[in-house]
């Protein structure tokens, strides 16, 4: 792996002074096994995998309170032992568990105990948006608590991971409290692009997750593969090259679960110019066209909601578009099965054909017929 070590590209993470590898290790999909009726991390294998990643030049590992059934932090702690000074380690505050001001320090201390570390380099407020900014973070003075934690040396930099409409990011950046942002960005979902540029201009570091669409592109999809027809690249490789060719991206986090996946990603991240300007423009044009096609089916506006039977109509159509527009059947099926976990709701099979949604759709989509098609294509006939 020595050749990767020489080649791995490092970038400054905003104004933090940290030099971060272009590829980060997301410890959310560690190898698991079923034991005693529950899922547990295969600890030895996971530690070996992360050590392999570090030896390949990856110097950033990210975990969170809840990853891998709550076991990820402890395993990451084991995997960084002896290498602490060479690595950037981050974890995330489960903001939804904060009910009062003191919960911040209680949770952070618990996380440091799990990690068996004296401090983390980056501490994220996990998955925040406009609502949690006001209803939890500002209400319970968590930014002051974070500053206290920073002074005590428990965290070096406060950051946030983001799950909301892009326009909500500006207010969070403008608090001036954050050193970096972690947000969703990939070939299929470029919604945060302008806000990432804003974050960068304000001196924040920008780390993106889901560079291969949370695994969505991790399946052969003819449309994606054919974006660079003259080169034999896999869809995940192309997806990662696309993300890393955005100059506002300091690091792409990838949730890796196998050595081969680490090796493949490291090879891509070691390239200084993952895509030429011409290739980028070509890809953008094709993806814009595909996105336009996807919107003809459903814009995701949500006016059809609520459905009396809690069907998550726009998410059903979004999953279907992965198949219909991008040709990613396995990815569409995988996406479909997660519908309803969050936000709560139900899949297309719960539709009773009552029809009350159709009058509310500005696109005049025949929602009932379309949902039946979604169920047939993604959910199996008998669901
Ligand atoms: S037709 Fe189906 S999706 Fe539409 S409101 Fe009725 S149950 Fe919900
Ligand atoms: S109202 Fe129509 S376009 Fe909007 S989310 Fe519902 S189905 Fe899609």
mmCIF file of N, CA, C and O and ligand atoms in Angstrom, residues 304 306-311 313 350-358 367-368 371, ligand 1:
data_model
loop_
_atom_site.group_PDB
_atom_site.id
_atom_site.type_symbol
_atom_site.label_atom_id
_atom_site.label_comp_id
_atom_site.label_asym_id
_atom_site.label_seq_id
_atom_site.Cartn_x
_atom_site.Cartn_y
_atom_site.Cartn_z
ATOM 1 N N UNK A 304 -49.153 16.619 -2.210
ATOM 2 C CA UNK A 304 -50.105 15.506 -2.125
ATOM 3 C C UNK A 304 -50.239 14.976 -0.698
ATOM 4 O O UNK A 304 -51.157 14.227 -0.397
ATOM 5 N N UNK A 306 -50.721 15.351 3.555
ATOM 6 C CA UNK A 306 -50.582 13.986 4.055
ATOM 7 C C UNK A 306 -51.573 13.028 3.399
ATOM 8 O O UNK A 306 -52.687 13.436 3.084
ATOM 9 N N UNK A 307 -51.164 11.808 3.245
ATOM 10 C CA UNK A 307 -52.052 10.749 2.785
ATOM 11 C C UNK A 307 -52.698 10.140 4.028
ATOM 12 O O UNK A 307 -52.018 9.909 5.021
ATOM 13 N N UNK A 308 -54.010 9.903 3.981
ATOM 14 C CA UNK A 308 -54.674 9.358 5.180
ATOM 15 C C UNK A 308 -54.102 7.999 5.601
ATOM 16 O O UNK A 308 -54.283 7.589 6.743
ATOM 17 N N UNK A 309 -53.431 7.344 4.693
ATOM 18 C CA UNK A 309 -52.824 6.048 5.040
ATOM 19 C C UNK A 309 -51.302 6.132 5.147
ATOM 20 O O UNK A 309 -50.613 5.126 5.086
ATOM 21 N N UNK A 310 -50.847 7.363 5.290
ATOM 22 C CA UNK A 310 -49.426 7.632 5.581
ATOM 23 C C UNK A 310 -48.450 7.167 4.510
ATOM 24 O O UNK A 310 -47.287 6.894 4.791
ATOM 25 N N UNK A 311 -48.924 7.059 3.275
ATOM 26 C CA UNK A 311 -48.013 6.673 2.198
ATOM 27 C C UNK A 311 -47.059 7.841 1.926
ATOM 28 O O UNK A 311 -47.498 8.983 1.761
ATOM 29 N N UNK A 313 -45.622 9.375 -0.510
ATOM 30 C CA UNK A 313 -45.753 9.383 -1.971
ATOM 31 C C UNK A 313 -44.489 9.895 -2.679
ATOM 32 O O UNK A 313 -43.946 9.210 -3.549
ATOM 33 N N UNK A 350 -49.252 0.361 0.974
ATOM 34 C CA UNK A 350 -50.284 0.776 1.935
ATOM 35 C C UNK A 350 -51.366 1.632 1.280
ATOM 36 O O UNK A 350 -52.356 1.990 1.921
ATOM 37 N N UNK A 351 -51.209 1.940 -0.003
ATOM 38 C CA UNK A 351 -52.196 2.785 -0.698
ATOM 39 C C UNK A 351 -53.496 2.016 -0.895
ATOM 40 O O UNK A 351 -53.496 0.902 -1.411
ATOM 41 N N UNK A 352 -54.614 2.622 -0.477
ATOM 42 C CA UNK A 352 -55.926 1.972 -0.620
ATOM 43 C C UNK A 352 -56.652 2.461 -1.874
ATOM 44 O O UNK A 352 -57.822 2.145 -2.071
ATOM 45 N N UNK A 353 -55.948 3.291 -2.663
ATOM 46 C CA UNK A 353 -56.537 3.818 -3.907
ATOM 47 C C UNK A 353 -57.695 4.768 -3.642
ATOM 48 O O UNK A 353 -58.591 4.895 -4.482
ATOM 49 N N UNK A 354 -57.685 5.435 -2.494
ATOM 50 C CA UNK A 354 -58.805 6.336 -2.172
ATOM 51 C C UNK A 354 -58.857 7.530 -3.133
ATOM 52 O O UNK A 354 -59.911 8.101 -3.366
ATOM 53 N N UNK A 355 -57.709 7.950 -3.632
ATOM 54 C CA UNK A 355 -57.677 8.999 -4.656
ATOM 55 C C UNK A 355 -57.620 10.413 -4.122
ATOM 56 O O UNK A 355 -57.526 11.363 -4.903
ATOM 57 N N UNK A 356 -57.651 10.616 -2.817
ATOM 58 C CA UNK A 356 -57.733 11.980 -2.294
ATOM 59 C C UNK A 356 -56.458 12.783 -2.569
ATOM 60 O O UNK A 356 -56.474 14.011 -2.519
ATOM 61 N N UNK A 357 -55.357 12.136 -2.886
ATOM 62 C CA UNK A 357 -54.107 12.864 -3.141
ATOM 63 C C UNK A 357 -54.066 13.481 -4.538
ATOM 64 O O UNK A 357 -53.403 14.492 -4.760
ATOM 65 N N UNK A 358 -54.754 12.889 -5.482
ATOM 66 C CA UNK A 358 -54.522 13.257 -6.882
ATOM 67 C C UNK A 358 -54.938 14.688 -7.201
ATOM 68 O O UNK A 358 -54.263 15.371 -7.968
ATOM 69 N N UNK A 367 -51.444 9.389 -9.356
ATOM 70 C CA UNK A 367 -50.670 8.838 -8.235
ATOM 71 C C UNK A 367 -51.026 7.376 -7.970
ATOM 72 O O UNK A 367 -50.151 6.538 -7.759
ATOM 73 N N UNK A 368 -52.315 7.065 -8.023
ATOM 74 C CA UNK A 368 -52.712 5.676 -7.706
ATOM 75 C C UNK A 368 -52.086 4.677 -8.673
ATOM 76 O O UNK A 368 -51.509 3.673 -8.258
ATOM 77 N N UNK A 371 -48.289 4.554 -8.138
ATOM 78 C CA UNK A 371 -47.885 3.827 -6.937
ATOM 79 C C UNK A 371 -47.988 2.319 -7.155
ATOM 80 O O UNK A 371 -47.160 1.547 -6.673
HETATM 81 S S1 LIG B 1 -54.763 7.200 -3.213
HETATM 82 FE FE1 LIG B 1 -53.291 6.093 -1.983
HETATM 83 S S2 LIG B 1 -51.605 7.488 -1.741
HETATM 84 FE FE2 LIG B 1 -53.311 8.715 -2.432
HETATM 85 S S3 LIG B 1 -54.224 9.486 -0.540
HETATM 86 FE FE3 LIG B 1 -55.294 7.581 -1.064
HETATM 87 S S4 LIG B 1 -54.218 5.990 0.051
HETATM 88 FE FE4 LIG B 1 -52.901 7.800 0.031
#
